Coordinates of C-alpha atoms in Angstrom, one line a residue:
Chain A
X1 CA -23.4 -19.7 42.0
X2 CA -22.2 -16.4 41.0
X3 CA -20.5 -15.6 37.8
X4 CA -17.1 -15.2 39.5
X5 CA -17.5 -18.6 41.1
X6 CA -18.1 -20.2 37.8
X7 CA -15.1 -18.2 36.2
X8 CA -12.7 -19.8 39.3
X9 CA -13.8 -23.4 38.1
X10 CA -13.4 -22.8 34.2
X11 CA -10.6 -22.8 32.4
X12 CA -12.4 -21.7 29.1
X13 CA -15.7 -20.0 28.5
X14 CA -17.0 -19.0 25.1
X15 CA -20.0 -16.7 24.8
X16 CA -21.7 -16.6 21.6
X17 CA -18.2 -17.0 19.7
X18 CA -18.6 -16.2 16.1
X19 CA -16.2 -16.0 13.3
X20 CA -17.3 -14.8 9.9
X21 CA -14.9 -14.6 6.8
X22 CA -16.0 -12.2 4.2
X23 CA -19.5 -12.0 3.6
X24 CA -20.9 -15.4 3.3
X25 CA -18.6 -17.9 5.1
X26 CA -19.5 -18.3 8.6
X27 CA -16.8 -20.6 10.3
X28 CA -17.9 -20.5 13.7
X29 CA -21.5 -19.6 14.6
X30 CA -22.4 -18.4 18.2
X31 CA -20.5 -21.0 20.1
X32 CA -21.1 -21.2 23.8
X33 CA -18.7 -23.7 25.7
X34 CA -17.7 -24.1 29.3
X35 CA -14.3 -26.2 30.0
X36 CA -13.3 -27.0 33.4
X37 CA -10.1 -26.7 34.6
X38 CA -7.9 -29.9 34.3
X39 CA -10.4 -31.3 31.9
X40 CA -9.6 -32.8 28.5
X41 CA -12.3 -31.6 26.4
X42 CA -12.7 -32.6 22.8
X43 CA -13.9 -30.5 19.7
X44 CA -14.9 -33.3 17.4
X45 CA -16.1 -32.6 13.9
X46 CA -15.5 -33.1 10.3
X47 CA -13.0 -31.0 8.2
X48 CA -14.0 -27.4 7.8
X49 CA -16.3 -27.6 10.9
X50 CA -14.7 -24.6 12.5
X51 CA -12.5 -26.4 15.0
X52 CA -9.2 -24.8 14.1
X53 CA -10.8 -21.3 13.7
X54 CA -12.2 -21.8 17.1
X55 CA -8.7 -22.6 18.7
X56 CA -7.1 -19.9 16.8
X57 CA -9.8 -17.2 18.2
X58 CA -9.1 -18.8 21.7
X59 CA -5.2 -18.3 21.4
X60 CA -5.8 -14.9 20.4
X61 CA -4.5 -15.4 16.7
X62 CA -7.9 -14.3 15.1
X63 CA -10.3 -11.9 16.4
X64 CA -14.0 -13.1 16.6
X65 CA -16.5 -11.3 14.7
X66 CA -19.1 -11.9 17.4
X67 CA -19.2 -12.6 20.9
X68 CA -15.9 -13.4 23.0
X69 CA -14.3 -16.0 25.4
X70 CA -12.5 -15.9 28.5
X71 CA -9.3 -18.1 29.5
X72 CA -8.7 -18.5 33.0
X73 CA -11.1 -15.5 33.5
X74 CA -9.2 -13.1 31.0
X75 CA -11.1 -11.8 28.1
X76 CA -9.8 -12.8 24.7
X77 CA -10.5 -9.2 23.2
X78 CA -9.1 -7.2 26.2
X79 CA -6.1 -9.3 27.5
X80 CA -4.4 -11.2 24.5
X81 CA -0.9 -10.4 26.1
X82 CA -1.8 -11.9 29.4
X83 CA -3.6 -14.9 27.9
X84 CA -0.5 -15.7 25.5
X85 CA 1.5 -16.0 28.8
X86 CA -0.8 -18.7 30.2
X87 CA -1.5 -21.0 27.1
X88 CA 0.2 -22.9 24.6
X89 CA -0.5 -24.6 21.2
X90 CA 0.5 -27.6 19.3
X91 CA -0.9 -26.7 15.7
X92 CA -2.2 -28.9 13.3
X93 CA 1.0 -29.2 11.2
X94 CA 4.3 -30.3 13.1
X95 CA 5.4 -26.6 13.4
X96 CA 9.1 -27.1 14.5
X97 CA 12.3 -25.5 13.4
X98 CA 13.6 -27.9 11.0
X99 CA 17.4 -27.4 11.3
X100 CA 17.4 -27.1 15.1
X101 CA 17.8 -30.2 17.3
X102 CA 15.1 -31.6 19.5
X103 CA 16.9 -30.1 22.6
X104 CA 17.1 -26.7 20.5
X105 CA 13.4 -26.5 19.6
X106 CA 12.5 -27.0 23.2
X107 CA 14.9 -24.5 24.6
X108 CA 14.0 -22.0 22.0
X109 CA 10.2 -22.0 22.9
X110 CA 10.9 -22.2 26.6
X111 CA 13.2 -18.7 26.0
X112 CA 10.6 -17.3 24.1
X113 CA 8.0 -17.6 26.8
X114 CA 10.5 -15.9 29.1
X115 CA 12.4 -18.9 30.7
X116 CA 16.2 -18.5 31.2
X117 CA 18.2 -20.4 29.3
X118 CA 19.1 -22.8 32.3
X119 CA 15.5 -23.5 33.3
X120 CA 14.5 -23.7 29.6
X121 CA 17.1 -26.6 29.4
X122 CA 16.1 -28.2 32.7
X123 CA 12.6 -28.4 31.6
X124 CA 13.6 -29.6 28.1
X125 CA 15.3 -32.6 29.4
X126 CA 12.3 -33.5 31.6
X127 CA 10.2 -33.4 28.6
X128 CA 12.3 -35.3 26.6
X129 CA 12.4 -38.0 29.3
X130 CA 8.6 -37.9 29.2
X131 CA 8.1 -37.9 25.4
X132 CA 10.7 -40.7 25.3
X133 CA 12.8 -38.6 23.0
X134 CA 16.2 -39.3 24.6
X135 CA 17.8 -41.2 21.8
X136 CA 17.1 -38.3 19.4
X137 CA 17.6 -35.3 21.4
X138 CA 20.5 -34.0 19.4
X139 CA 19.2 -34.9 16.0
X140 CA 17.7 -32.0 13.9
X141 CA 13.9 -32.1 13.8
X142 CA 13.8 -32.4 9.8
X143 CA 15.3 -36.0 10.6
X144 CA 12.7 -37.2 12.8
X145 CA 9.6 -39.4 11.8
X146 CA 6.1 -38.1 11.9
X147 CA 5.3 -39.7 15.4
X148 CA 8.4 -38.2 16.8
X149 CA 7.7 -34.8 15.4
X150 CA 4.2 -34.8 16.8
X151 CA 5.7 -35.8 20.4
X152 CA 8.4 -33.1 19.8
X153 CA 5.5 -30.8 19.0
X154 CA 3.4 -31.3 22.0
X155 CA 6.5 -31.2 24.2
X156 CA 7.5 -27.8 22.8
X157 CA 3.6 -26.7 24.1
X158 CA 4.3 -28.1 27.4
X159 CA 7.6 -26.4 28.0
X160 CA 6.0 -23.2 29.1
X161 CA 3.9 -25.1 31.7
X162 CA 0.7 -23.7 30.2
X163 CA -2.4 -23.5 32.3
X164 CA -4.6 -24.2 29.1
X165 CA -3.1 -26.5 26.4
X166 CA -4.4 -26.7 22.8
X167 CA -4.0 -29.4 20.6
X168 CA -4.9 -29.1 17.2
X169 CA -5.4 -32.5 15.5
X170 CA -2.5 -34.0 17.6
X171 CA -2.6 -37.4 15.8
X172 CA -3.5 -36.5 12.4
X173 CA -2.0 -38.8 9.7
X174 CA 0.0 -40.9 12.3
X175 CA 0.1 -44.5 12.2
X176 CA -2.0 -46.5 14.7
X177 CA 1.2 -47.4 17.0
X178 CA 2.4 -43.8 17.2
X179 CA -1.2 -42.6 17.6
X180 CA -1.5 -44.9 20.8
X181 CA 1.7 -43.5 22.1
X182 CA 0.7 -40.0 21.9
X183 CA -2.8 -41.0 23.4
X184 CA -1.1 -42.4 26.4
X185 CA 1.0 -39.0 26.8
X186 CA -2.1 -37.0 26.6
X187 CA -3.9 -38.9 29.1
X188 CA -1.0 -38.3 31.4
X189 CA -2.0 -34.6 31.4
X190 CA -5.3 -35.6 32.7
X191 CA -6.0 -33.3 35.7
X192 CA -2.6 -31.7 35.3
X193 CA -3.5 -29.4 32.3
X194 CA -6.7 -28.1 30.9
X195 CA -6.4 -29.4 27.4
X196 CA -8.6 -28.5 24.5
X197 CA -8.1 -30.9 21.6
X198 CA -9.6 -30.9 18.2
X199 CA -10.1 -34.1 16.3
X200 CA -12.1 -35.7 13.6
X201 CA -11.3 -39.2 14.8
X202 CA -14.1 -40.3 16.8
X203 CA -12.1 -43.1 18.6
X204 CA -9.7 -40.3 19.6
X205 CA -12.4 -38.3 21.3
X206 CA -13.8 -41.5 22.8
X207 CA -10.7 -42.7 24.4
X208 CA -9.3 -39.3 25.7
X209 CA -11.9 -36.6 26.4
X210 CA -13.7 -36.3 29.6
X211 CA -16.2 -34.2 27.5
X212 CA -16.8 -33.8 23.8
X213 CA -18.4 -31.3 21.7
X214 CA -19.5 -32.3 18.3
X215 CA -19.4 -29.1 16.1
X216 CA -20.6 -29.1 12.4
X217 CA -20.6 -26.2 10.1
X218 CA -19.5 -23.9 13.0
X219 CA -22.2 -24.9 15.2
X220 CA -22.2 -26.7 18.5
X221 CA -24.6 -29.9 17.8
X222 CA -24.0 -32.1 20.8
X223 CA -22.2 -31.9 24.2
X224 CA -21.6 -34.5 27.0
X225 CA -19.2 -37.3 27.9
X226 CA -18.9 -40.0 25.4
X227 CA -21.6 -42.2 27.5
X228 CA -24.0 -39.2 27.7
X229 CA -23.8 -38.7 23.8
X230 CA -24.2 -42.3 23.3
X231 CA -27.2 -42.5 25.7
X232 CA -28.9 -39.1 24.7
X233 CA -28.4 -39.5 20.8
X234 CA -30.0 -43.0 20.7
X235 CA -26.7 -45.4 20.3
X236 CA -27.6 -49.1 20.4
X237 CA -26.1 -51.9 22.3
X238 CA -25.8 -55.1 19.8
X239 CA -25.8 -58.5 21.1
X240 CA -24.8 -61.2 18.3
X241 CA -25.4 -64.8 18.9
X242 CA -24.7 -68.2 17.2
X243 CA -27.0 -70.7 18.3
X244 CA -28.2 -74.1 17.4
X245 CA -32.0 -75.2 17.7
X246 CA -33.3 -71.8 17.7
X247 CA -37.3 -72.2 18.0
X248 CA -39.8 -69.7 16.5
X249 CA -41.3 -69.6 20.1
X250 CA -37.8 -68.5 21.3
X251 CA -37.6 -65.6 18.5
X252 CA -41.3 -64.8 19.6
X253 CA -40.6 -64.3 23.0
X254 CA -37.2 -62.3 22.6
X255 CA -39.1 -60.0 20.2
X256 CA -41.7 -59.2 23.1
X257 CA -38.7 -57.9 25.1
X258 CA -36.3 -56.5 22.4
X259 CA -38.4 -55.8 19.2
X260 CA -35.3 -55.1 17.2
X261 CA -34.1 -58.8 17.2
X262 CA -33.6 -60.6 13.9
X263 CA -31.7 -63.3 12.0
X264 CA -28.8 -62.3 9.8
X265 CA -26.2 -64.4 8.2
X266 CA -27.4 -67.5 10.3
X267 CA -26.8 -65.2 13.6
X268 CA -29.2 -64.0 16.1
X269 CA -28.9 -60.1 16.2
X270 CA -30.7 -58.2 19.2
X271 CA -30.5 -54.6 19.2
X272 CA -31.5 -52.3 22.1
X273 CA -30.6 -49.1 23.9
X274 CA -30.0 -51.1 26.9
X275 CA -29.6 -55.1 26.9
X276 CA -29.7 -57.2 29.8
X277 CA -27.2 -59.8 29.1
X278 CA -28.1 -62.4 31.8
X279 CA -32.1 -61.9 30.6
X280 CA -31.2 -62.8 27.1
X281 CA -29.1 -65.7 27.8
X282 CA -31.6 -67.1 30.5
X283 CA -34.5 -66.8 28.0
X284 CA -32.6 -68.6 25.3
X285 CA -31.6 -71.5 27.4
X286 CA -35.0 -71.6 29.1
X287 CA -36.3 -72.2 25.5
X288 CA -33.7 -75.0 25.1
X289 CA -31.4 -73.0 22.6
X290 CA -27.8 -74.0 22.8
X291 CA -25.5 -71.0 22.6
X292 CA -22.4 -71.6 20.7
X293 CA -20.8 -68.0 20.8
X294 CA -21.9 -64.6 21.5
X295 CA -20.6 -61.0 21.6
X296 CA -21.9 -57.7 22.9
X297 CA -21.2 -54.6 21.2
X298 CA -21.5 -51.1 23.0
X299 CA -22.8 -48.3 21.1
X300 CA -20.2 -46.2 19.4
X301 CA -19.7 -42.7 19.0
X302 CA -19.5 -43.5 15.1
X303 CA -23.2 -43.9 15.2
X304 CA -23.8 -40.7 17.1
X305 CA -21.3 -38.6 14.7
X306 CA -23.0 -40.1 11.4
X307 CA -26.4 -39.3 12.8
X308 CA -25.4 -35.7 13.4
X309 CA -23.0 -34.9 11.0
X310 CA -23.7 -37.6 8.1
X311 CA -24.3 -34.9 5.6
X312 CA -21.0 -33.3 6.4
X313 CA -19.4 -36.8 6.0
X314 CA -20.8 -37.5 2.8
X315 CA -19.2 -34.0 1.6
X316 CA -15.9 -35.1 3.0
X317 CA -16.1 -38.4 1.0
X318 CA -17.1 -36.4 -2.4
Chain B
X1 CA 15.9 -11.9 25.5
X2 CA 12.8 -13.3 23.4
X3 CA 14.0 -11.4 20.5
X4 CA 17.4 -12.7 20.5
X5 CA 16.2 -16.5 21.0
X6 CA 14.1 -16.1 18.0
X7 CA 16.7 -14.2 15.9
X8 CA 19.3 -16.9 17.0
X9 CA 17.0 -19.5 15.8
X10 CA 16.3 -17.8 12.4
X11 CA 20.4 -17.3 12.2
X12 CA 20.7 -21.3 12.8
X13 CA 18.3 -22.1 10.2
X14 CA 20.3 -19.8 7.8
X15 CA 23.8 -21.0 8.5
X16 CA 23.0 -24.7 8.9
X17 CA 21.5 -24.9 5.3
X18 CA 24.6 -25.9 3.1
X19 CA 22.9 -24.4 0.0
X20 CA 22.8 -21.1 1.6
X21 CA 26.5 -21.2 2.3
X22 CA 27.2 -22.4 -1.4
X23 CA 25.1 -19.8 -3.0
X24 CA 25.4 -16.8 -0.9
X25 CA 29.0 -17.1 -0.2
X26 CA 30.6 -19.5 -2.4
X27 CA 28.8 -18.0 -5.5
X28 CA 30.2 -14.6 -5.3
X29 CA 33.7 -15.8 -5.0
X30 CA 33.2 -18.0 -7.9
X31 CA 31.9 -15.2 -9.9
X32 CA 34.7 -13.0 -9.1
X33 CA 37.3 -15.5 -9.9
X34 CA 35.5 -16.2 -13.2
X35 CA 35.2 -12.6 -14.4
X36 CA 38.7 -11.5 -13.5
X37 CA 40.2 -14.4 -15.6
X38 CA 37.7 -13.3 -18.4
X39 CA 38.8 -9.6 -17.8
X40 CA 42.6 -10.9 -18.3
X41 CA 42.0 -12.1 -21.8
X42 CA 39.2 -9.4 -22.7
X43 CA 40.5 -6.0 -20.7
X44 CA 37.1 -4.4 -20.0
X45 CA 36.5 -1.9 -17.2
X46 CA 33.7 -3.5 -15.6
X47 CA 35.7 -6.7 -15.2
X48 CA 38.8 -5.1 -13.4
X49 CA 38.5 -6.5 -10.1
X50 CA 38.3 -2.9 -8.3
X51 CA 35.0 -2.9 -10.4
X52 CA 33.9 -6.1 -10.2
X53 CA 33.9 -6.8 -6.3
X54 CA 31.3 -4.4 -5.3
X55 CA 29.1 -5.4 -8.3
X56 CA 29.4 -9.1 -7.4
X57 CA 28.6 -8.0 -3.7
X58 CA 25.2 -6.3 -4.7
X59 CA 24.5 -9.2 -7.2
X60 CA 25.0 -11.6 -4.3
X61 CA 22.5 -10.0 -2.1
X62 CA 19.7 -11.1 -4.4
X63 CA 20.2 -14.6 -2.7
X64 CA 19.2 -12.7 0.5
X65 CA 15.7 -12.1 -1.0
X66 CA 15.5 -15.9 -1.6
X67 CA 16.7 -16.9 1.9
X68 CA 14.7 -14.4 3.9
X69 CA 11.4 -15.2 1.8
X70 CA 12.0 -18.9 2.0
X71 CA 12.7 -18.9 5.8
X72 CA 9.3 -16.8 6.5
X73 CA 7.2 -19.0 4.0
X74 CA 8.4 -22.1 5.4
X75 CA 7.6 -20.9 8.8
X76 CA 4.2 -19.9 7.6
X77 CA 3.3 -23.1 5.9
X78 CA 4.7 -25.5 8.6
X79 CA 2.7 -23.3 11.1
X80 CA 5.8 -22.6 13.1
X81 CA 4.9 -18.9 12.8
X82 CA 1.4 -19.9 14.1
X83 CA 3.4 -21.3 17.1
X84 CA 5.3 -18.2 17.4
X85 CA 2.2 -16.0 16.9
X86 CA 0.5 -17.5 19.8
X87 CA 3.4 -16.8 22.0
X88 CA 4.0 -13.7 24.1
X89 CA 6.4 -11.9 21.4
X90 CA 5.9 -8.2 20.4
X91 CA 5.5 -6.8 16.9
X92 CA 8.8 -5.8 17.0
X93 CA 10.3 -8.9 18.3
X94 CA 9.1 -10.6 15.2
X95 CA 10.1 -8.0 12.8
X96 CA 13.5 -7.6 14.0
X97 CA 14.2 -11.4 14.4
X98 CA 13.1 -12.1 10.6
X99 CA 15.7 -8.8 9.7
X100 CA 18.7 -9.1 12.0
X101 CA 20.1 -12.4 11.3
X102 CA 20.6 -11.7 7.6
X103 CA 22.9 -8.7 8.3
X104 CA 25.7 -10.7 9.7
X105 CA 25.0 -13.2 6.4
X106 CA 25.3 -10.0 4.2
X107 CA 28.7 -9.0 5.9
X108 CA 29.9 -12.4 5.4
X109 CA 29.2 -12.1 1.7
X110 CA 30.8 -8.7 1.4
X111 CA 33.9 -10.1 3.4
X112 CA 34.0 -13.3 1.0
X113 CA 33.8 -10.9 -2.1
X114 CA 36.5 -8.4 -0.7
X115 CA 39.0 -11.1 0.4
X116 CA 38.7 -12.7 -3.2
X117 CA 39.1 -9.3 -4.8
X118 CA 42.2 -8.5 -2.5
X119 CA 43.5 -11.8 -3.3
X120 CA 43.4 -10.9 -6.9
X121 CA 44.9 -7.7 -6.6
X122 CA 42.1 -5.3 -5.5
X123 CA 43.6 -2.4 -3.4
X124 CA 42.6 -2.3 0.2
X125 CA 41.8 1.2 1.4
X126 CA 39.6 3.3 3.5
X127 CA 37.0 3.6 0.7
X128 CA 36.5 -0.5 1.3
X129 CA 35.4 0.3 4.6
X130 CA 33.0 3.2 3.5
X131 CA 31.5 1.2 0.7
X132 CA 29.7 -0.5 3.5
X133 CA 27.6 2.4 4.1
X134 CA 26.3 1.7 0.5
X135 CA 26.3 -2.1 0.6
X136 CA 24.6 -2.9 3.8
X137 CA 21.5 -0.5 3.1
X138 CA 21.1 -2.5 -0.1
X139 CA 21.3 -5.8 1.6
X140 CA 18.4 -4.5 3.7
X141 CA 16.5 -3.7 0.7
X142 CA 17.0 -7.2 -0.2
X143 CA 15.8 -8.4 3.0
X144 CA 12.7 -6.3 2.9
X145 CA 11.8 -7.8 -0.5
X146 CA 12.4 -11.3 0.9
X147 CA 9.7 -10.5 3.7
X148 CA 7.3 -9.1 1.2
X149 CA 7.6 -12.4 -0.8
X150 CA 7.7 -14.6 2.0
X151 CA 4.5 -13.2 3.5
X152 CA 2.5 -12.8 0.5
X153 CA 3.6 -16.1 -1.7
X154 CA 3.7 -19.7 -1.5
X155 CA 7.0 -21.7 -1.4
X156 CA 6.7 -22.3 -5.2
X157 CA 6.0 -18.7 -6.0
X158 CA 8.7 -17.6 -3.8
X159 CA 11.2 -19.6 -5.8
X160 CA 9.8 -18.3 -9.1
X161 CA 9.5 -14.7 -7.9
X162 CA 12.8 -14.6 -6.2
X163 CA 14.8 -16.0 -9.5
X164 CA 13.0 -13.4 -11.6
X165 CA 14.3 -10.6 -9.0
X166 CA 17.8 -12.1 -9.3
X167 CA 17.8 -11.8 -13.0
X168 CA 16.5 -8.5 -12.8
X169 CA 19.4 -7.4 -10.4
X170 CA 21.8 -8.9 -12.6
X171 CA 20.4 -7.1 -15.7
X172 CA 19.6 -3.7 -14.4
X173 CA 22.5 -3.2 -11.8
X174 CA 25.2 -2.6 -14.3
X175 CA 26.9 -5.2 -12.7
X176 CA 27.9 -7.0 -16.0
X177 CA 27.5 -4.4 -18.4
X178 CA 27.6 -0.6 -18.9
X179 CA 24.2 0.6 -18.4
X180 CA 25.0 4.0 -20.1
X181 CA 26.6 2.1 -23.3
X182 CA 23.3 0.2 -23.4
X183 CA 21.4 3.1 -23.0
X184 CA 17.5 3.5 -24.0
X185 CA 14.7 1.9 -22.0
X186 CA 17.3 -0.7 -20.2
X187 CA 19.5 2.3 -18.8
X188 CA 16.2 4.2 -17.6
X189 CA 14.8 0.9 -15.9
X190 CA 18.2 0.5 -14.2
X191 CA 18.4 3.9 -12.8
X192 CA 14.8 3.8 -11.6
X193 CA 15.7 0.8 -9.5
X194 CA 18.3 1.2 -6.6
X195 CA 20.8 -1.3 -7.4
X196 CA 22.9 0.6 -10.6
X197 CA 23.0 3.5 -8.1
X198 CA 24.5 1.2 -5.5
X199 CA 26.9 -0.4 -7.9
X200 CA 28.1 3.1 -9.3
X201 CA 28.4 4.5 -5.9
X202 CA 30.2 1.7 -4.3
X203 CA 32.5 1.5 -7.5
X204 CA 33.2 5.2 -7.0
X205 CA 33.9 4.8 -3.1
X206 CA 36.2 1.7 -3.6
X207 CA 38.2 3.8 -6.1
X208 CA 38.8 6.8 -3.9
X209 CA 35.7 9.1 -4.0
X210 CA 34.1 10.4 -0.9
X211 CA 30.9 9.2 0.4
X212 CA 29.6 13.0 0.1
X213 CA 30.3 12.7 -3.7
X214 CA 28.0 10.0 -4.0
X215 CA 25.2 11.3 -1.6
X216 CA 22.6 11.6 -4.4
X217 CA 22.8 7.9 -5.0
X218 CA 22.9 7.2 -1.4
X219 CA 19.4 9.1 -1.0
X220 CA 18.2 7.1 -3.8
X221 CA 19.1 3.9 -1.9
X222 CA 17.8 4.9 1.5
X223 CA 14.3 5.8 0.0
X224 CA 14.0 2.5 -1.3
X225 CA 15.3 0.9 1.9
X226 CA 12.5 2.8 3.8
X227 CA 10.0 1.6 1.3
X228 CA 10.7 -2.1 1.3
X229 CA 11.2 -2.4 5.0
X230 CA 7.7 -0.6 5.4
X231 CA 6.3 -3.0 2.5
X232 CA 8.0 -6.2 4.5
X233 CA 6.5 -5.0 7.7
X234 CA 3.1 -4.2 6.4
X235 CA 2.8 -7.3 4.1
X236 CA 4.0 -9.5 7.3
X237 CA 1.1 -8.1 9.5
X238 CA -1.3 -8.3 6.8
X239 CA -0.9 -11.7 6.1
X240 CA -0.6 -12.8 9.9
X241 CA -3.9 -10.9 10.9
X242 CA -5.9 -12.7 8.5

């Protein structure tokens, strides 16, 4: 496939993107990423991993010290003005005008992106409906709760109908209910917009992203779908069984198939990259074991994340 | 259109904050009422209403420093500025949108001081209008200082630095005391800064002098205007490009 064909399918391509602050602090290190059009792509990493710096470079707010990136085929170094017309961003902080109402905030951003007052209002009302902000449209932004502010912030980023939307930690600090509400709104954008979202919540990347790039200390350390990452990086399925009359022979036979089989807290724990549910149940029943209860847990991104960035998470805790 | 949208937003942020209105417009009126009543009991030249009104107007511009700095620093710290910088706005859109909305506010401050002055017996002459040629540049100097503070400092630092500058204006402008009578280093510092020149010039013009008679003071003010607007623009861009 030619470079031009690739560019047509990609919304974002970074090539050796690097940002160094001062002499010693390398915030983003030689980052190569391809993000397809219509994809929800997550940059996952601990605090200070370089996620926000990457977004700032892609939004033409920071100049890279090395490499470059293209947004919808436009180079961030050569075409910042054109790129700014086709992207929008919801920054990590809520970034709203506090004394302006919900409606006024939306119309303001629409007009800044060149919409007429009428068109900005039309789109604002649609977004207010989509984000369920109807009851608060005349309220000043400084009276909104954290969850509503985040919804407003994302609506402000959508009003210009951007081709590429950057969401920097969109659910940071929100309660679980508000987070779930925002997740459903972000899912609604799948296929309609290219979304690059940064997060340090594993479950967020797992729940929302088509593909995930894990970055640590400015470097890309893993890339793939959630399933691919779990498989590639050795995530384990875990079956927990509560059973009566578990014989040594049953344990021995199980261990032949799944070596990581053990008893813990009077439960039978079986771990493997790929567990065959029926095989385990048939084997246990065949040995005369009475199964009272069992559960099966899929591998989580948590394991992968800790495996890759364990040192950084330790640093975060300190 | 984009410039006016952003300038309009900045204007709403100022006018919808009751503290801006109370401090920026209510305070000068209160000071004029207070000092003219003191002047009735102790007749000193600087407390005569014709002398007091331009001085209070210039002192009240000190609050413009606080307002412009606070607007900018809050936009910076809330990342609203990041949102704006990611939008297709030009450099001049930004600069003008953070300067222009304060000029009508300065005019309101001047109008409030003048109305209070006229109500207390100040004569309303052509000199009252000519004084705008002195007062408006001083207001723009204050907006420029506000841009410098708002670009470089945090919200807490802005509050502290802004208060210090208001005290400096108060002490060294000659608004509340005759700098020539105080003399010494006080007078020297006062006349290095633009505010004492502005107070002297606007008092003279309101009391019948021609603008040409105060041209030396006007040049002094315009020089400071150029310096602080350039400093405001440079510090804004230095901070946002980092």
